[in-house]
Coordinates of C-alpha atoms in Angstrom, one line a residue:
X147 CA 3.5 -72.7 -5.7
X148 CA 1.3 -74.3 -3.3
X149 CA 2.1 -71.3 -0.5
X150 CA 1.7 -68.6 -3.5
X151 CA -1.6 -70.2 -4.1
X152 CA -2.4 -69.9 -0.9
X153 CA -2.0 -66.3 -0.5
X154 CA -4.1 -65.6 -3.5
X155 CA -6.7 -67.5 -2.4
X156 CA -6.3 -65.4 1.5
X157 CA -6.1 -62.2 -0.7
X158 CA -9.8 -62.7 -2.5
X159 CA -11.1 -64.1 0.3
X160 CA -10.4 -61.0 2.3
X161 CA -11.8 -59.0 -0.7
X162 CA -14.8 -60.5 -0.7
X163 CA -15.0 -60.4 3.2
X164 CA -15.0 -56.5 2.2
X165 CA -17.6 -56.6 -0.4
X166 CA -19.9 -58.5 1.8
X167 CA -19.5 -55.6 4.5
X168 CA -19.6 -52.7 2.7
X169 CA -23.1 -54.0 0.9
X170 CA -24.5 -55.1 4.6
X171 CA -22.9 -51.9 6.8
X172 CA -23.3 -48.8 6.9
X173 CA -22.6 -46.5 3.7
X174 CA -20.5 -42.8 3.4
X175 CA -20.0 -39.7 1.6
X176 CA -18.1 -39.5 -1.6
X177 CA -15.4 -38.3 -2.9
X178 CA -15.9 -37.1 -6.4
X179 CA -19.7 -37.6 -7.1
X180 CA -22.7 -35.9 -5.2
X181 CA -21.2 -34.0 -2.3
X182 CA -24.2 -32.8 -0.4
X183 CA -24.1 -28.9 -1.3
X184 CA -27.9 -29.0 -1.9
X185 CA -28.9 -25.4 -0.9
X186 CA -29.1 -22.8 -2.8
X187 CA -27.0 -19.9 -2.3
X188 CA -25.9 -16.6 -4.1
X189 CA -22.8 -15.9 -5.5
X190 CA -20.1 -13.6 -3.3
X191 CA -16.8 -13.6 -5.1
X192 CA -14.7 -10.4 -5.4
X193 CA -13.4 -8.8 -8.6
X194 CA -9.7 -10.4 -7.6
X195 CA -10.6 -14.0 -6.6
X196 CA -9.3 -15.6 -9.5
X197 CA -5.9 -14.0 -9.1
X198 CA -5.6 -15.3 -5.3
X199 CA -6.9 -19.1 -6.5
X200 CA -4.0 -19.0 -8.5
X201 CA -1.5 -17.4 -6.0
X202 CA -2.7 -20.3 -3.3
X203 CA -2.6 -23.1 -5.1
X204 CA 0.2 -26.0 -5.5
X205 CA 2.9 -25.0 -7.2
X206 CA 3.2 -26.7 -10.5
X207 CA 6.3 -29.1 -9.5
X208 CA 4.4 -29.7 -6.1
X209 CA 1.4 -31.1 -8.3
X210 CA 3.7 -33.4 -10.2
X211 CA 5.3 -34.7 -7.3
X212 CA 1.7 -34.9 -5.7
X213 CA 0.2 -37.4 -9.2
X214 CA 3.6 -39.2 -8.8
X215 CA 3.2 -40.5 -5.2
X216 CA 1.8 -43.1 -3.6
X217 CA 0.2 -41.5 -1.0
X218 CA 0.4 -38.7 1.2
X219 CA -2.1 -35.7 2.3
X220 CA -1.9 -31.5 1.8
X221 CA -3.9 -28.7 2.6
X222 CA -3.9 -24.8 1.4
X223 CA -5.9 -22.2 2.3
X224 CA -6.5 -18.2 2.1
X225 CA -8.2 -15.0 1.8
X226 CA -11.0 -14.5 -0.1
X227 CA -12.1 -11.5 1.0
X228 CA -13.3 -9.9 4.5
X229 CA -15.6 -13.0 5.0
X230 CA -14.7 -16.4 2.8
X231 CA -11.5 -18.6 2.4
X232 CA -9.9 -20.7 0.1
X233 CA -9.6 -24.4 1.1
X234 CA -8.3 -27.1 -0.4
X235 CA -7.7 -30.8 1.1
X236 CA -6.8 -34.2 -0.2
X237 CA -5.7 -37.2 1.2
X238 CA -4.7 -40.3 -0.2
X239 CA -3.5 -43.3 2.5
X240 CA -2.9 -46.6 0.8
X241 CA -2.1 -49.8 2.9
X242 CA -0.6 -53.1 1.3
X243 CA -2.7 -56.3 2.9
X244 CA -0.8 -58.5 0.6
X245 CA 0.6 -58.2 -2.9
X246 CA -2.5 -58.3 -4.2
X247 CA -4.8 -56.6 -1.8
X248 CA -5.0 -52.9 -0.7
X249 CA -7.0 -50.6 1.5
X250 CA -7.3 -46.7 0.5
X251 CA -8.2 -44.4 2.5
X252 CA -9.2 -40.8 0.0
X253 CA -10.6 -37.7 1.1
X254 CA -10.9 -34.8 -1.5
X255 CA -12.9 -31.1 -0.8
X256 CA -12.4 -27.9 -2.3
X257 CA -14.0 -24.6 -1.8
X258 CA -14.3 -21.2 -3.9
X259 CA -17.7 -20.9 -4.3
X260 CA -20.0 -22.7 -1.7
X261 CA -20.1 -24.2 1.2
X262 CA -18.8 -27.8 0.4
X263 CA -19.6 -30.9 3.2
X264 CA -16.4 -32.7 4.3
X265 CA -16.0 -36.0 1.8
X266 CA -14.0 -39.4 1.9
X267 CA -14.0 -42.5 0.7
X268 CA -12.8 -46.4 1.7
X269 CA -11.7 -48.2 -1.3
X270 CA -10.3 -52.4 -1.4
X271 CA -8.8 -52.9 -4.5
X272 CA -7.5 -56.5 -5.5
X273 CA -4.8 -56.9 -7.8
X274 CA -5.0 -60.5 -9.3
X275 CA -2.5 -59.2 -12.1
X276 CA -0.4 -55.9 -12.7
X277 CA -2.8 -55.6 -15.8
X278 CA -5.7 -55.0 -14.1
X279 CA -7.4 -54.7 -11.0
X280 CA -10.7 -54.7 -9.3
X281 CA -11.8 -52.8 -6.1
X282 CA -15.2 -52.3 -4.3
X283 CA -16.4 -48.7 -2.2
X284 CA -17.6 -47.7 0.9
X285 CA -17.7 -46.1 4.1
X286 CA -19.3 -46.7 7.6
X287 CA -21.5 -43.9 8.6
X288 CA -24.0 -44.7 11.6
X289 CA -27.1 -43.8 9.4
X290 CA -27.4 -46.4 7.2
X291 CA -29.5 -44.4 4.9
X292 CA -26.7 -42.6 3.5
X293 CA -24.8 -45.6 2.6
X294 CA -22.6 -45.3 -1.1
X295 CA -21.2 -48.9 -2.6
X296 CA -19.8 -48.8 -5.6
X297 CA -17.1 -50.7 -8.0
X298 CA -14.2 -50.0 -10.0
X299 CA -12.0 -51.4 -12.6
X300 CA -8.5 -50.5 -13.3
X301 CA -7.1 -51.3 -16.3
X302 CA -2.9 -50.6 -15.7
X303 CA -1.5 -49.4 -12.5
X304 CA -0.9 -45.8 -11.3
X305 CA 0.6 -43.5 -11.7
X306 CA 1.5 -43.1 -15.3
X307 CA -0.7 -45.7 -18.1
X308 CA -3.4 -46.6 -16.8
X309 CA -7.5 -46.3 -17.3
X310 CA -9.9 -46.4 -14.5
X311 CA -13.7 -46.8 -14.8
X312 CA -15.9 -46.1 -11.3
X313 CA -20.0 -46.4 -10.6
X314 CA -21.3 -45.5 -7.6
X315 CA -24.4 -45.5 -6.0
X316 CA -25.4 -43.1 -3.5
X317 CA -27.7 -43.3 -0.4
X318 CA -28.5 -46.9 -1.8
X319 CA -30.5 -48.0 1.1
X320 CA -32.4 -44.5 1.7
X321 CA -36.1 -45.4 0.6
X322 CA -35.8 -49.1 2.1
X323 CA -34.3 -47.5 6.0
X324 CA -35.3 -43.6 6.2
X325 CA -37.7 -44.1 9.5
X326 CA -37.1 -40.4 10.0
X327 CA -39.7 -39.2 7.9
X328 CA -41.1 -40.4 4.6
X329 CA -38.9 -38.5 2.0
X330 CA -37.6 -40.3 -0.9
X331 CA -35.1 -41.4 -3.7
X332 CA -36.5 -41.1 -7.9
X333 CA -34.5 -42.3 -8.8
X334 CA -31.5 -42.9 -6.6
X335 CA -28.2 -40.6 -7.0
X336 CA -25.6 -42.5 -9.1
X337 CA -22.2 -41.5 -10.7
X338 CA -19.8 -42.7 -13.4
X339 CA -16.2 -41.9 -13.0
X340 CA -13.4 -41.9 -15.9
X341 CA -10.1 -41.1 -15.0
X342 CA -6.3 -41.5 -17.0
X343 CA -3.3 -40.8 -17.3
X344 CA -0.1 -42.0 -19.7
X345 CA 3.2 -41.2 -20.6
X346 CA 5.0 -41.4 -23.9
X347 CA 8.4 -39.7 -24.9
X348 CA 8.5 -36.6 -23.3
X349 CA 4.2 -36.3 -23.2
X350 CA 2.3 -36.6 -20.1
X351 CA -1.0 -36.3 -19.6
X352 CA -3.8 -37.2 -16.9
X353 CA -7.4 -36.7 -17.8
X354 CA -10.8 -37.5 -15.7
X355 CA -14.6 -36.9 -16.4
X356 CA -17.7 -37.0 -13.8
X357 CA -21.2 -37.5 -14.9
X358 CA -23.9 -37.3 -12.0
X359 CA -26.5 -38.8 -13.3
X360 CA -30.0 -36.7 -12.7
X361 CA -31.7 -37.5 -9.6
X362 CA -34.8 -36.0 -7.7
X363 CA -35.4 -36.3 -4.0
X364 CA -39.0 -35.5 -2.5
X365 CA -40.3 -34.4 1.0
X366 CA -43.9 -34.7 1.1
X367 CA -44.1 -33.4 4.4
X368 CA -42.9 -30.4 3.5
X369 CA -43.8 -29.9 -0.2
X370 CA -40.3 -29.8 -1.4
X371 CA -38.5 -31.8 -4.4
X372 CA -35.0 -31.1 -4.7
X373 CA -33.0 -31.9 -8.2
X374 CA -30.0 -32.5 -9.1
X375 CA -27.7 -33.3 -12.0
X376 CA -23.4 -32.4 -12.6
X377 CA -20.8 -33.0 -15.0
X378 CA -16.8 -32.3 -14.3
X379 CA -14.0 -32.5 -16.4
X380 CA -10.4 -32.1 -16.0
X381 CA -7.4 -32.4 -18.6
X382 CA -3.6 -31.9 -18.3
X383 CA -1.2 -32.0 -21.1
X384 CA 2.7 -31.3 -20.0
X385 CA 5.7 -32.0 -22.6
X386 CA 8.9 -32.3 -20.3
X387 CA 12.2 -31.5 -22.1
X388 CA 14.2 -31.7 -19.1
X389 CA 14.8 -31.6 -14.6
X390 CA 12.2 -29.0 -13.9
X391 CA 11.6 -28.1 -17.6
X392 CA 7.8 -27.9 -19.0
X393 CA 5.6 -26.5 -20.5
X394 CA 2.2 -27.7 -20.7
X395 CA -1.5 -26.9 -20.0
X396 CA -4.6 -27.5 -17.5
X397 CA -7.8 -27.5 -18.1
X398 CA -11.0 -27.7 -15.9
X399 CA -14.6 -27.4 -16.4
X400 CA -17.8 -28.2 -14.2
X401 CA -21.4 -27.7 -15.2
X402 CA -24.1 -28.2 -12.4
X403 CA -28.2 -27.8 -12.1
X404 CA -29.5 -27.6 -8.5
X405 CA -33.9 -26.6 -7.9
X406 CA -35.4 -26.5 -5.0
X407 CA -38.9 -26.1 -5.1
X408 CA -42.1 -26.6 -2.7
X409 CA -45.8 -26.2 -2.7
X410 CA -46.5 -25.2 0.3
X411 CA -47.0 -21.1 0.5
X412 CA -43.8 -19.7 2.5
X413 CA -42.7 -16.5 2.8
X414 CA -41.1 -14.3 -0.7
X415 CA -37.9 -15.5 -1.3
X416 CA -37.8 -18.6 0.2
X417 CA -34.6 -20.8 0.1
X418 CA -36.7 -23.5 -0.8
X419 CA -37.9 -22.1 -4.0
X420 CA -34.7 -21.6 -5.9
X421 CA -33.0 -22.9 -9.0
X422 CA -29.2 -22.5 -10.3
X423 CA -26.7 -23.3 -12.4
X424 CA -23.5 -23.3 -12.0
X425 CA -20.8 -23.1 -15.1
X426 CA -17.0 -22.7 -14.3
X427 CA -14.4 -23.2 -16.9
X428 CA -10.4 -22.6 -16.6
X429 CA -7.4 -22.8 -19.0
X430 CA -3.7 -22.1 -17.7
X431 CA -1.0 -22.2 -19.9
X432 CA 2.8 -22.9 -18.3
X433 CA 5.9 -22.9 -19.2
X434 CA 8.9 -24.2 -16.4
X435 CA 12.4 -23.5 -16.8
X436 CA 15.6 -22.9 -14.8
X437 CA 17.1 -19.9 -14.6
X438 CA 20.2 -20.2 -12.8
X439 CA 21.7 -23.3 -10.0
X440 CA 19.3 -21.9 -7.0
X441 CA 16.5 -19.8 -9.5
X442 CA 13.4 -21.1 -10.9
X443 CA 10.8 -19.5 -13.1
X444 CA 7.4 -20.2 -14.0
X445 CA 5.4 -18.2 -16.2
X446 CA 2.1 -18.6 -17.3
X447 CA -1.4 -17.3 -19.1
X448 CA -4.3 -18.4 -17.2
X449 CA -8.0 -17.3 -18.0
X450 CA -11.2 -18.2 -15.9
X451 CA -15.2 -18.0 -15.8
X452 CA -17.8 -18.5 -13.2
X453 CA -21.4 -18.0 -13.8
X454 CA -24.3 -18.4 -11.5
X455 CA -27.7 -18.3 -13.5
X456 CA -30.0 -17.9 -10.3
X457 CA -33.5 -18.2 -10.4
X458 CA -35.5 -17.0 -7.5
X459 CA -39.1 -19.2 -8.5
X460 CA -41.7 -16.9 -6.2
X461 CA -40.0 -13.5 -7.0
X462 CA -38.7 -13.1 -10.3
X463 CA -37.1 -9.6 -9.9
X464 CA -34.3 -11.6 -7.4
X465 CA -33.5 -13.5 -10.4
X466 CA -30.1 -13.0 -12.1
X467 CA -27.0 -14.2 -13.8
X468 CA -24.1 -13.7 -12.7
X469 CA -20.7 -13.5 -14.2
X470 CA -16.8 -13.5 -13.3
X471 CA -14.5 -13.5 -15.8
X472 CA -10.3 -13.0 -15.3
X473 CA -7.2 -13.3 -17.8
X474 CA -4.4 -13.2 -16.1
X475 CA -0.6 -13.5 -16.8
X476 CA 2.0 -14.5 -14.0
X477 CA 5.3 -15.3 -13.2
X478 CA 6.4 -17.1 -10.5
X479 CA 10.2 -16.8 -9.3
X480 CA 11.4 -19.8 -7.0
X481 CA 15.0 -19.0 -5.3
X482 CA 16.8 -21.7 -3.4
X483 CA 18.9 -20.0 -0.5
X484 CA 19.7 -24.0 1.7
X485 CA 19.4 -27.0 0.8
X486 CA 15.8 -27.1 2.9
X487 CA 14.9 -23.4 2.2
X488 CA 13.0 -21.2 -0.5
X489 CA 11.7 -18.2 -1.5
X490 CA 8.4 -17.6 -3.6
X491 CA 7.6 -14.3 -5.5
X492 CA 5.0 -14.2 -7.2
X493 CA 3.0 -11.3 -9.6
X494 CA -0.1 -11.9 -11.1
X495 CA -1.9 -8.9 -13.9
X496 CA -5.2 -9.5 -14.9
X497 CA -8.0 -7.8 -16.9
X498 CA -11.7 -9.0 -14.7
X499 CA -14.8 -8.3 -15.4
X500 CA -17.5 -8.8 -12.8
X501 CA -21.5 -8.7 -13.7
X502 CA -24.7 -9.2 -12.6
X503 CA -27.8 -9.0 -14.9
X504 CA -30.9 -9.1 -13.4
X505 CA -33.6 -10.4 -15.3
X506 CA -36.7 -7.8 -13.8
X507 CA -36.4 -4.1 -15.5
X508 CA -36.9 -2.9 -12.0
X509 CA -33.2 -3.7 -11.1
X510 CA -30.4 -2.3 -12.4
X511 CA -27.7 -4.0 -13.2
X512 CA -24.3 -4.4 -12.2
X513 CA -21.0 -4.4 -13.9
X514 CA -17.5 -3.0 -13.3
X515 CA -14.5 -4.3 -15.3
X516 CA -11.0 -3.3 -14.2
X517 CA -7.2 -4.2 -13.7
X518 CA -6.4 -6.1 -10.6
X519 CA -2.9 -6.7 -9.7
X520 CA -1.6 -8.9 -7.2
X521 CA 1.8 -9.9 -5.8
X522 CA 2.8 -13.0 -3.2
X523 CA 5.7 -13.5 -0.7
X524 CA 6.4 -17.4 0.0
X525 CA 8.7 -18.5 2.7
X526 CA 9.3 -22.5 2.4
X527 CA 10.5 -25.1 4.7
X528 CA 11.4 -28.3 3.1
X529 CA 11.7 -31.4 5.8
X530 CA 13.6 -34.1 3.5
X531 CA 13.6 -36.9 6.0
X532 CA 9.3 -37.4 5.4
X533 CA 9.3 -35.6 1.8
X534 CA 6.7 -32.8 3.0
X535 CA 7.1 -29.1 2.6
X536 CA 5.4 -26.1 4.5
X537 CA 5.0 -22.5 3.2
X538 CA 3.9 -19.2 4.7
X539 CA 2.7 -16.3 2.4
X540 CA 1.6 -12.7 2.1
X541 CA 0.1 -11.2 -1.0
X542 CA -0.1 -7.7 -1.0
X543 CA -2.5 -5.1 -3.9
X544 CA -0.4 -3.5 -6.2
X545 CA -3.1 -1.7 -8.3
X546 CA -4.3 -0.1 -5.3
X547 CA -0.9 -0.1 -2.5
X548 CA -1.2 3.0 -1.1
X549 CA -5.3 2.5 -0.1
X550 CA -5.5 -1.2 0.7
X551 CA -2.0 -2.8 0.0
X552 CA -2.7 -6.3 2.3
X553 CA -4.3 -8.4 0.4
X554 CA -4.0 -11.6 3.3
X555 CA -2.2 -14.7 3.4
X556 CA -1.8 -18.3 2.7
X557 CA -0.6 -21.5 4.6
X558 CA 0.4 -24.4 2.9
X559 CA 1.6 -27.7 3.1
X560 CA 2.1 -31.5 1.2
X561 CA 3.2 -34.7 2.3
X562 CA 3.8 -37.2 0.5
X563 CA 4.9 -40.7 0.9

């Protein structure tokens, strides 16, 4: 009793060791809040984008396996076109101290639509029951201005029934230590993070909502105030009847208001006189079953929608909204030919409509809705020994083969652990 008391007492000590750190060091970027996209940029999706986003990304079994694990780190990527790519990181490295400490190590960034800065996260969670635990948040960085602490509360333990409440601050310390010029904080960035996720029967579900509070930062020097405020949502709903049998839904949302805007005269159209906002929603709808020893089908209804309301402040006839809207349906055939080796094929047909509506008369518009078509080629090695998988694809145009039938490519692979 006396040694278990012991270790307890080693185990907050160390966690408070942490907390006094993290408040005194240096600070990081984040992993779901802010994330440092502050320009201001137009929109430059194609009429298919929404097709390849759901050719590249994880399989659905591979994001089960993914939510179920411990730890571990992927990475996909493709073709969006002559000039963008898909990207899509996470990593998630946990480290026992004791059984009641841990160190995690996150890193999360996505990209579809902007340019997105690289994020991660240092989390020490203490345990003092399997109820509930407690962890604090932070990063080093050299510039102490940019520091983010924050606190959490978990209420259950991953991966299945538990409740997790986050706040964090961001660039705490900015006001009191920018000596670079005399920009400022009003008020300081925060977040609040929800996430879940809970089993019962044959029902699984995860859920997690982001609120960025609004913020404004100001440059006197230059005349320029830059404002900010988000929300993001995500839901996930599966009913499992079986090994590899599902059918279920996702759903994700984000809503986010950017403005730049400065007083002193610049040239027309200047990137520091813009405001946006940026709407996405997107609904799939799966079903998962086996259809023989070494086949696997998936097939699913997925719809999408991406607007970008951009305001161009000192020359309204750049002003617009755009719009990208798909409906797809796809089917994904998985065929097992070793015990270490797959095949992917994949077709995706989807009605898209693509629109931009300028707000001056002396624009025209633009809209063109059509029929895109897509279909994927997956080679997959599976290397059992450190549960990670790594996959190779093509996707080719079927609505338009014979003028333009490559449509690029896509390299995958998960670990997890």
């Amino acid at each position: 009793m006396a040694i278990l008391k012991l270790q307890r007492l080693s185990s907050f000590a160390f966690f408070m060791m942490a907390f006094i750190s993290l408040l005194t060091g240096p600070g990081s970027s984040k992993v779901w809040a802010f994330d440092d996209a502050s320009e201001i940029h137009h929109s430059y999706l194609n009429q298919e984008n929404f097709l390849d986003l759901k050719s590249y990304q994880f399989h659905k079994l591979k994001e089960d396996a993914w939510y179920e694990s411990p730890g571990g780190w992927r990475l996909t990527g493709g073709s969006l076109g002559l000039d963008l790519l898909y990207s899509h990181l996470e990593v998630r490295i946990p480290h026992t101290l004791s059984e009641e400490t841990t160190v995690l190590f996150h890193a999360s960034q996505e990209e579809f639509y902007e340019i997105k800065p690289f994020r991660y996260l240092v989390e020490v969670e203490w345990r003092p029951d399997d109820w509930a635990a407690f962890s604090l948040l932070g990063m080093p960085e050299y510039d102490k201005r940019k520091a983010d602490q924050g606190v959490s509360i978990t209420l259950g333990r991953r991966p299945w029934n538990f409740l997790r409440f986050q706040q964090l601050f961001q660039d705490l310390y900015y006001n009191e230590k920018n000596f670079y010029d005399n920009s400022y904080y009003s008020p300081h960035p925060m977040e609040n993070y929800m996430e879940g996720a809970f089993r019962w029967n044959n029902w699984h579900t995860r859920f997690s909502y982001l609120l960025d509070k609004p913020f404004k930062q100001v440059f006197p020097k230059n005349g320029l105030t830059f404002t900010y405020k988000s929300e993001d949502s995500s839901v996930v709903l599966d009913y499992q009847y079986g090994h590899q049998r599902l059918a279920g839904l996702s759903w994700r949302s984000f809503d986010v208001h950017k403005r730049r805007e400065t007083t002193k005269s610049t040239e027309t159209a200047s990137l520091n006189n813009r405001g946006q906002q940026l709407l996405y929603s997107s609904a799939d709808f799966y079903w998962l079953h086996p259809l023989y020893d070494t086949l696997h089908g998936t097939f699913g209804l997925r719809e999408d929608r991406f607007r970008n309301l951009f305001r161009q402040l000192d020359l309204a006839k750049d002003s617009y909204d755009f719009h990208l809207w798909t409906l797809q349906l796809y089917g994904i055939l998985r065929h097992q030919t070793a015990l270490d080796r797959f095949w992917e094929y994949g077709l995706y047909a989807g009605d898209t409509d693509k629109v931009t509506n300028y707000l001056s008369t002396e624009r025209v518009d633009k809209k063109r809705r059509k029929p895109e078509i897509k279909l994927r080629v997956s080679w997959e090695f599976l290397y059992l020994s450190n549960q990670s998988a790594f996959m190779i694809t093509t996707t080719w145009n079927v609505d338009d083969f014979f003028k333009d039938f490559w449509d690029g490519g896509n390299i995958s692979y998960q670990q997890t652990f």
